[in-house]
Coordinates of C-alpha atoms in Angstrom, one line a residue:
M1 CA -162.0 41.4 114.5
I2 CA -164.4 38.7 115.6
G3 CA -163.7 37.6 119.1
F4 CA -164.6 34.1 120.1
S5 CA -163.9 31.2 122.5
S6 CA -164.2 27.6 121.6
F7 CA -164.5 24.1 123.1
T8 CA -165.3 20.6 121.9
L9 CA -167.8 18.2 123.4
E10 CA -166.8 14.6 124.1
N11 CA -169.0 13.5 121.2
G12 CA -166.9 15.6 118.8
L13 CA -169.1 18.6 118.3
Q14 CA -167.0 21.7 117.9
V15 CA -168.5 24.8 119.5
L16 CA -167.6 28.4 119.1
V17 CA -169.0 31.3 121.1
H18 CA -169.0 34.9 119.9
E19 CA -170.3 37.3 122.5
D20 CA -171.9 40.6 121.5
H21 CA -173.9 42.2 124.3
S22 CA -174.8 45.2 122.2
V23 CA -177.7 43.2 120.7
D24 CA -180.7 41.6 122.2
I25 CA -180.7 38.5 120.1
A26 CA -178.9 35.2 120.0
V27 CA -178.1 33.2 116.9
M28 CA -177.2 29.6 116.3
N29 CA -175.4 28.4 113.2
I30 CA -174.8 24.7 112.7
L31 CA -172.6 23.8 109.8
Y32 CA -172.6 20.1 108.7
D33 CA -169.4 19.1 106.9
V34 CA -171.3 17.6 104.0
G35 CA -172.2 18.9 100.6
S36 CA -173.0 17.7 97.1
R37 CA -169.3 16.7 96.6
D38 CA -170.0 13.9 99.2
E39 CA -172.8 12.2 97.2
R40 CA -172.6 9.1 95.1
P41 CA -172.6 9.7 91.4
D42 CA -175.8 7.7 91.0
K43 CA -177.6 9.3 94.0
T44 CA -177.0 13.1 93.6
G45 CA -179.0 15.9 95.1
F46 CA -179.2 14.3 98.5
A47 CA -177.4 17.0 100.5
H48 CA -179.9 19.6 99.2
L49 CA -182.8 17.2 99.7
F50 CA -181.7 16.9 103.4
E51 CA -181.8 20.7 103.8
H52 CA -185.5 20.4 103.1
L53 CA -186.0 17.2 105.1
M54 CA -184.5 18.7 108.2
F55 CA -187.5 21.0 108.5
G56 CA -190.0 18.2 108.2
G57 CA -190.0 17.1 111.8
S58 CA -187.6 15.3 114.1
K59 CA -187.7 12.4 116.5
N60 CA -189.5 14.1 119.3
I61 CA -190.7 17.4 117.6
P62 CA -193.2 16.9 114.8
S63 CA -192.9 20.6 113.6
Y64 CA -189.7 22.6 113.7
D65 CA -191.1 26.0 112.7
E66 CA -194.0 26.3 115.0
P67 CA -192.3 26.3 118.4
L68 CA -189.5 28.6 117.0
Q69 CA -192.1 31.1 115.8
R70 CA -193.9 31.1 119.1
V71 CA -190.8 32.5 120.8
G72 CA -190.2 35.1 118.1
G73 CA -187.6 33.1 116.2
E74 CA -186.8 32.6 112.6
N75 CA -184.6 30.3 110.6
N76 CA -183.3 29.2 107.3
A77 CA -180.6 27.0 105.6
F78 CA -178.6 26.6 102.5
T79 CA -176.6 23.8 100.8
S80 CA -173.5 24.1 98.7
T81 CA -171.0 21.8 97.0
D82 CA -169.1 21.7 100.3
I83 CA -171.4 22.3 103.3
T84 CA -175.0 22.3 104.6
N85 CA -175.7 25.2 106.9
Y86 CA -178.6 25.7 109.2
Y87 CA -179.2 28.9 111.2
L88 CA -181.7 30.6 113.5
T89 CA -182.3 33.8 115.4
V90 CA -184.2 34.1 118.6
P91 CA -184.6 36.7 121.4
A92 CA -181.6 36.1 123.7
S93 CA -183.9 35.1 126.5
N94 CA -185.3 32.2 124.4
L95 CA -182.0 30.7 123.3
E96 CA -182.7 27.4 124.9
T97 CA -185.6 26.8 122.5
G98 CA -183.0 26.9 119.7
F99 CA -180.9 24.3 121.5
W100 CA -183.9 22.1 122.1
L101 CA -184.9 22.2 118.4
E102 CA -181.4 21.8 116.9
S103 CA -180.3 19.0 119.2
D104 CA -183.4 17.0 118.5
R105 CA -183.0 17.1 114.7
M106 CA -179.3 16.3 115.1
L107 CA -180.4 13.3 117.2
S108 CA -182.7 11.9 114.5
L109 CA -185.2 12.9 111.9
S110 CA -188.7 11.5 112.1
F111 CA -188.3 9.5 108.8
E112 CA -192.0 9.7 108.0
P113 CA -192.8 8.5 104.4
E114 CA -195.2 11.5 103.9
V115 CA -192.4 14.0 104.8
L116 CA -190.1 12.4 102.2
N117 CA -192.8 12.5 99.6
V118 CA -193.6 16.2 100.3
Q119 CA -190.0 17.4 100.3
R120 CA -189.1 15.3 97.3
N121 CA -191.8 17.0 95.3
V122 CA -190.7 20.4 96.5
V123 CA -187.1 19.7 95.3
I124 CA -188.3 18.3 92.0
E125 CA -190.4 21.4 91.4
E126 CA -187.4 23.5 92.3
F127 CA -185.2 21.6 89.8
R128 CA -187.8 22.2 87.1
Q129 CA -188.4 25.9 87.8
R130 CA -184.8 27.0 88.4
Y131 CA -182.8 24.7 86.2
L132 CA -185.0 23.5 83.4
N133 CA -187.7 26.1 82.8
Q134 CA -185.7 29.2 83.2
P135 CA -183.6 30.9 80.5
Y136 CA -179.9 29.8 80.9
G137 CA -181.0 27.8 83.9
D138 CA -179.3 24.6 82.7
V139 CA -175.9 26.3 82.2
W140 CA -174.3 24.7 85.2
L141 CA -175.8 21.3 84.4
K142 CA -173.8 21.5 81.2
L143 CA -170.7 23.5 82.3
R144 CA -169.8 21.5 85.4
P145 CA -169.4 18.1 83.7
L146 CA -167.4 19.9 81.0
C147 CA -164.9 21.3 83.6
Y148 CA -164.8 18.3 85.9
Q149 CA -164.1 14.8 84.6
V150 CA -163.7 12.9 87.9
H151 CA -164.3 15.3 90.8
P152 CA -167.9 15.4 92.2
Y153 CA -168.0 19.1 91.5
Q154 CA -169.1 17.8 88.1
W155 CA -172.8 17.9 89.2
A156 CA -174.7 20.9 90.6
T157 CA -176.0 21.0 94.2
I158 CA -179.5 20.3 93.0
G159 CA -178.2 17.0 91.5
K160 CA -177.4 15.6 88.1
E161 CA -181.0 14.8 87.1
I162 CA -184.5 14.7 88.6
S163 CA -184.6 10.9 88.6
H164 CA -182.1 10.7 91.4
I165 CA -184.5 12.5 93.7
E166 CA -187.6 10.8 92.4
Q167 CA -186.0 7.4 93.2
A168 CA -184.8 8.4 96.7
T169 CA -186.0 5.8 99.3
L170 CA -186.4 6.0 103.1
D171 CA -183.4 3.6 103.4
D172 CA -181.3 6.0 101.3
V173 CA -182.4 8.9 103.5
R174 CA -181.6 7.0 106.7
E175 CA -178.2 6.0 105.5
F176 CA -177.3 9.5 104.4
F177 CA -178.5 11.0 107.7
F178 CA -176.6 8.6 110.0
R179 CA -173.5 8.9 107.9
Y180 CA -173.2 12.7 107.9
Y181 CA -175.5 14.3 110.5
L182 CA -173.3 13.6 113.5
P183 CA -171.9 15.8 116.3
S184 CA -168.4 14.8 115.2
N185 CA -169.2 16.1 111.7
A186 CA -170.7 19.5 112.8
I187 CA -169.6 22.9 113.9
L188 CA -171.9 24.9 116.2
V189 CA -171.5 28.7 116.5
V190 CA -173.6 30.5 119.1
A191 CA -173.4 34.3 118.9
G192 CA -175.0 37.5 120.2
K193 CA -176.2 38.3 123.7
V194 CA -174.8 35.1 125.2
T195 CA -171.9 34.0 127.5
E196 CA -169.5 31.1 127.2
T197 CA -170.7 29.7 130.5
Q198 CA -174.3 29.8 129.4
V199 CA -173.5 28.1 126.1
R200 CA -171.4 25.4 127.7
A201 CA -174.2 24.5 130.0
L202 CA -176.8 24.4 127.2
C203 CA -174.4 22.3 125.1
E204 CA -173.9 19.8 127.9
K205 CA -177.6 19.5 128.5
W206 CA -178.9 19.3 124.9
F207 CA -176.0 18.1 122.6
S208 CA -173.7 16.0 124.9
P209 CA -176.2 13.0 125.1
I210 CA -176.1 12.6 121.3
P211 CA -173.9 9.7 120.2
A212 CA -170.7 10.8 118.4
G213 CA -171.0 8.3 115.6
N214 CA -168.0 7.7 113.2
K215 CA -167.0 10.9 111.5
P216 CA -166.9 10.0 107.7
V217 CA -163.5 10.0 106.1
R218 CA -163.5 12.0 102.8
R219 CA -161.7 10.3 99.9
L220 CA -162.7 12.3 96.9
P221 CA -161.0 11.8 93.5
V222 CA -158.5 14.5 92.6
E223 CA -159.3 16.3 89.4
P224 CA -156.4 15.7 87.0
T225 CA -154.6 18.7 85.4
Q226 CA -156.5 19.7 82.3
T227 CA -154.3 19.3 79.2
A228 CA -156.6 20.5 76.3
R229 CA -159.2 23.1 75.6
R230 CA -162.8 21.8 75.9
E231 CA -165.7 23.2 74.1
L232 CA -169.5 22.6 74.2
R233 CA -172.3 24.1 72.2
A234 CA -175.9 24.3 73.5
Q235 CA -179.1 25.7 72.0
A236 CA -182.2 26.9 73.7
K237 CA -185.0 29.5 73.4
V238 CA -183.2 32.3 75.3
P239 CA -183.0 36.1 74.8
A240 CA -179.5 36.2 73.3
H241 CA -176.4 34.2 72.6
A242 CA -174.2 33.7 75.7
L243 CA -170.5 32.8 76.2
Y244 CA -169.2 31.0 79.3
K245 CA -165.4 30.4 79.8
A246 CA -164.2 28.6 82.9
Y247 CA -160.6 28.0 84.1
H248 CA -159.4 25.9 87.0
M249 CA -158.2 27.8 90.0
P250 CA -157.1 27.0 93.6
G251 CA -159.5 26.1 96.4
R252 CA -160.8 28.5 99.1
F253 CA -158.0 28.0 101.7
H254 CA -155.1 27.9 99.2
P255 CA -152.6 30.8 99.6
D256 CA -153.3 31.9 95.9
Y257 CA -157.1 32.1 96.4
Y258 CA -157.1 35.8 97.2
A259 CA -155.0 36.7 94.2
A260 CA -157.4 34.7 92.0
D261 CA -160.4 36.4 93.6
L262 CA -159.0 39.9 93.1
L263 CA -158.1 38.9 89.5
T264 CA -161.8 38.3 88.7
D265 CA -162.7 41.6 90.3
V266 CA -160.2 43.4 88.1
L267 CA -161.7 41.7 85.1
G268 CA -165.4 41.8 85.8
R269 CA -166.6 43.6 88.9
G270 CA -168.7 46.5 88.0
E271 CA -168.9 48.8 85.0
S272 CA -165.3 50.1 85.4
S273 CA -163.8 46.6 85.1
R274 CA -161.7 45.7 82.1
L275 CA -164.2 43.4 80.5
Y276 CA -167.2 45.6 80.9
R277 CA -165.4 48.8 79.9
K278 CA -163.9 47.4 76.8
L279 CA -166.4 44.8 75.5
V280 CA -169.7 46.4 76.6
K281 CA -169.1 50.2 76.6
E282 CA -166.4 50.6 73.9
D283 CA -166.6 47.8 71.4
E284 CA -170.3 46.8 72.0
I285 CA -169.6 43.1 71.6
F286 CA -171.6 42.1 74.7
T287 CA -174.7 43.6 76.4
S288 CA -173.4 42.4 79.8
I289 CA -170.3 40.6 81.0
S290 CA -168.8 39.7 84.3
S291 CA -166.3 37.3 86.0
F292 CA -166.2 35.6 89.4
S293 CA -164.3 33.0 91.3
M294 CA -166.0 30.0 92.9
G295 CA -164.9 29.9 96.5
T296 CA -165.1 26.1 96.7
L297 CA -163.0 24.2 99.3
D298 CA -161.5 22.0 96.6
P299 CA -159.9 23.6 93.5
G300 CA -162.7 25.7 91.8
L301 CA -163.2 27.8 88.8
I302 CA -162.7 31.3 87.5
V303 CA -165.7 32.0 85.3
V304 CA -166.2 34.7 82.6
N305 CA -169.7 34.9 81.2
G306 CA -171.6 37.4 79.1
R307 CA -174.5 37.9 76.7
L308 CA -173.6 38.9 73.1
Q309 CA -175.0 41.8 71.2
E310 CA -177.3 40.9 68.4
G311 CA -175.3 40.0 65.3
R312 CA -172.1 39.1 67.1
T313 CA -170.7 35.6 66.8
H314 CA -169.3 33.3 69.6
P315 CA -165.8 33.0 68.0
D316 CA -165.4 36.8 67.7
A317 CA -166.6 37.4 71.2
E318 CA -164.3 34.7 72.6
R319 CA -161.3 36.2 70.8
A320 CA -162.1 39.6 72.3
V321 CA -162.3 38.1 75.8
D322 CA -159.1 36.2 75.3
E323 CA -157.2 39.4 74.4
I324 CA -158.1 41.0 77.7
L325 CA -157.3 37.8 79.7
A326 CA -153.9 37.6 77.9
S327 CA -153.2 41.2 78.6
V328 CA -153.7 40.9 82.4
A329 CA -151.7 37.6 82.4
S330 CA -148.9 39.4 80.6
E331 CA -148.8 42.7 82.4
G332 CA -150.9 42.2 85.6
P333 CA -153.3 44.8 86.9
T334 CA -152.4 48.5 87.2
D335 CA -151.7 50.0 90.7
E336 CA -155.1 51.8 90.4
E337 CA -157.0 48.6 89.5
L338 CA -155.5 46.6 92.3
E339 CA -156.1 49.3 94.9
K340 CA -159.7 49.7 93.8
V341 CA -160.6 46.0 94.0
K342 CA -158.7 45.6 97.3
N343 CA -160.8 48.5 98.7
Q344 CA -164.0 46.9 97.4
A345 CA -163.0 43.5 98.9
A346 CA -162.2 45.1 102.3
S347 CA -165.5 47.0 102.3
T348 CA -167.4 43.8 101.5
L349 CA -165.7 42.0 104.3
E350 CA -166.3 44.7 106.8
F351 CA -169.9 45.2 105.8
G352 CA -170.5 41.5 106.0
E353 CA -169.5 41.5 109.7
V354 CA -172.1 44.1 110.7
E355 CA -174.8 41.4 111.3
V356 CA -174.2 38.9 114.1
M357 CA -175.5 36.1 112.0
N358 CA -172.9 36.7 109.3
R359 CA -170.2 36.7 111.9
A360 CA -171.4 33.3 113.2
M361 CA -171.5 31.9 109.6
N362 CA -168.1 33.2 108.8
L363 CA -166.7 31.7 112.0
A364 CA -168.2 28.3 111.3
F365 CA -166.8 28.3 107.7
A366 CA -163.4 29.4 108.8
T367 CA -163.2 26.5 111.2
L368 CA -163.2 24.2 108.2
S369 CA -159.7 25.5 107.5
G370 CA -158.5 24.0 110.8
D371 CA -158.1 27.4 112.5
P372 CA -161.2 29.5 113.3
N373 CA -159.0 32.6 113.5
F374 CA -158.7 32.3 109.7
V375 CA -161.8 34.6 109.8
N376 CA -159.7 37.4 111.3
E377 CA -156.8 37.0 108.9
E378 CA -158.7 37.6 105.6
A379 CA -158.3 41.3 105.5
D380 CA -154.5 41.0 105.9
R381 CA -154.4 38.3 103.3
I382 CA -156.3 40.5 100.8
A383 CA -154.0 43.5 101.6
A384 CA -150.9 41.4 101.1
V385 CA -151.7 40.4 97.4
S386 CA -149.3 42.1 95.0
K387 CA -149.6 42.9 91.3
E388 CA -147.1 40.1 90.7
D389 CA -149.3 37.6 92.6
V390 CA -152.3 38.5 90.4
R391 CA -150.2 38.4 87.2
R392 CA -148.7 35.0 88.2
V393 CA -152.1 33.5 89.0
A394 CA -153.6 34.9 85.7
R395 CA -150.7 33.5 83.7
H396 CA -151.2 30.1 85.2
A397 CA -155.0 30.1 85.0
F398 CA -155.5 31.6 81.5
R399 CA -153.6 29.0 79.6
P400 CA -155.6 27.8 76.5
E401 CA -155.3 24.2 77.6
N402 CA -157.0 25.1 81.0
S403 CA -160.1 26.6 79.4
N404 CA -163.6 25.2 79.2
V405 CA -165.9 27.0 76.8
L406 CA -169.7 26.9 76.4
Y407 CA -171.3 28.5 73.4
Y408 CA -174.9 29.0 74.4
E409 CA -176.9 29.7 71.2
A410 CA -180.3 31.4 71.1
I411 CA -182.7 29.9 68.8
N412 CA -186.2 31.0 67.7

């Protein structure tokens, strides 16, 4: 159970406080309600670019890292399709340094041309290294637009193509910042050796003066129900043929999300899972195989992916996968399978709450559901999933017309 108190500043900033006086640190987690799904189709990769730009200096502080490091702090950030998240850790006695730094870069970036040039080149290099020059690195650049026809999940967080980042201008950057980096579009969690009274005072001092702005209204296109199987073939110099199968599933806060997530664990979590046991150990069709669910806020994907044994063909491998998917859709998991994956999920959840920072992140994310206490309900939601829930979700997901298939072929 993660205890917390909460309040909202007049400018719309939602603040949550989680006190843990057993530690000597304080953490700050600021979640901005903007991800790659909020980008324009012709200007993708901006949310991720901003993750980098936010460390390039703000209105009054030319260097973000130096003053934080001087007080023994550390920080990082990440971007997803749905959110951009910034977090830092400091000795509890130096918490105000974090408030000073985070409030100033929420107020305004420096918008120096050289900062944009440096960070743009960093992102371009990351695009090349991780997505273009790495075996199987371009899978999601191909699979996403196959699965999504209208929803902006059709491009990866890094963006559709390098040219979108190369052509980013300072005007583009300013527009994106002042549209999304607002107190009214952010959630701040302060946790550790802190008190609510202390956090309220620091919020009033450092964040209250920041203008609220107009919280953006999200009007994303709804992905239509898929009505026919889609298939794509790709070739590259990779170690082995690979198969990717993706099926549409509910979003992160949908009641059926946990059944879908446990379904993927039954199928592909670990060497005792159905897919691995049958297709790797027994039949030796794949050298590796797994399945997972994408915990996106809007409807996401169940993905099955594996690398084929030499001499095996994609059609044969896919048929073998389909037999197992059809079996779980028809019969559901066994009592033993469901109990095992529930225990694994509960352990993962409990282990994830050991660190104060993870608790802060989980609180911030849960707040997006409209109720921060969602974070304390997950264990019960997992425990409540029945075999029939898993079977029902599998039957709905694993329809042939709901499948998106990528045959990734290895060439010499």
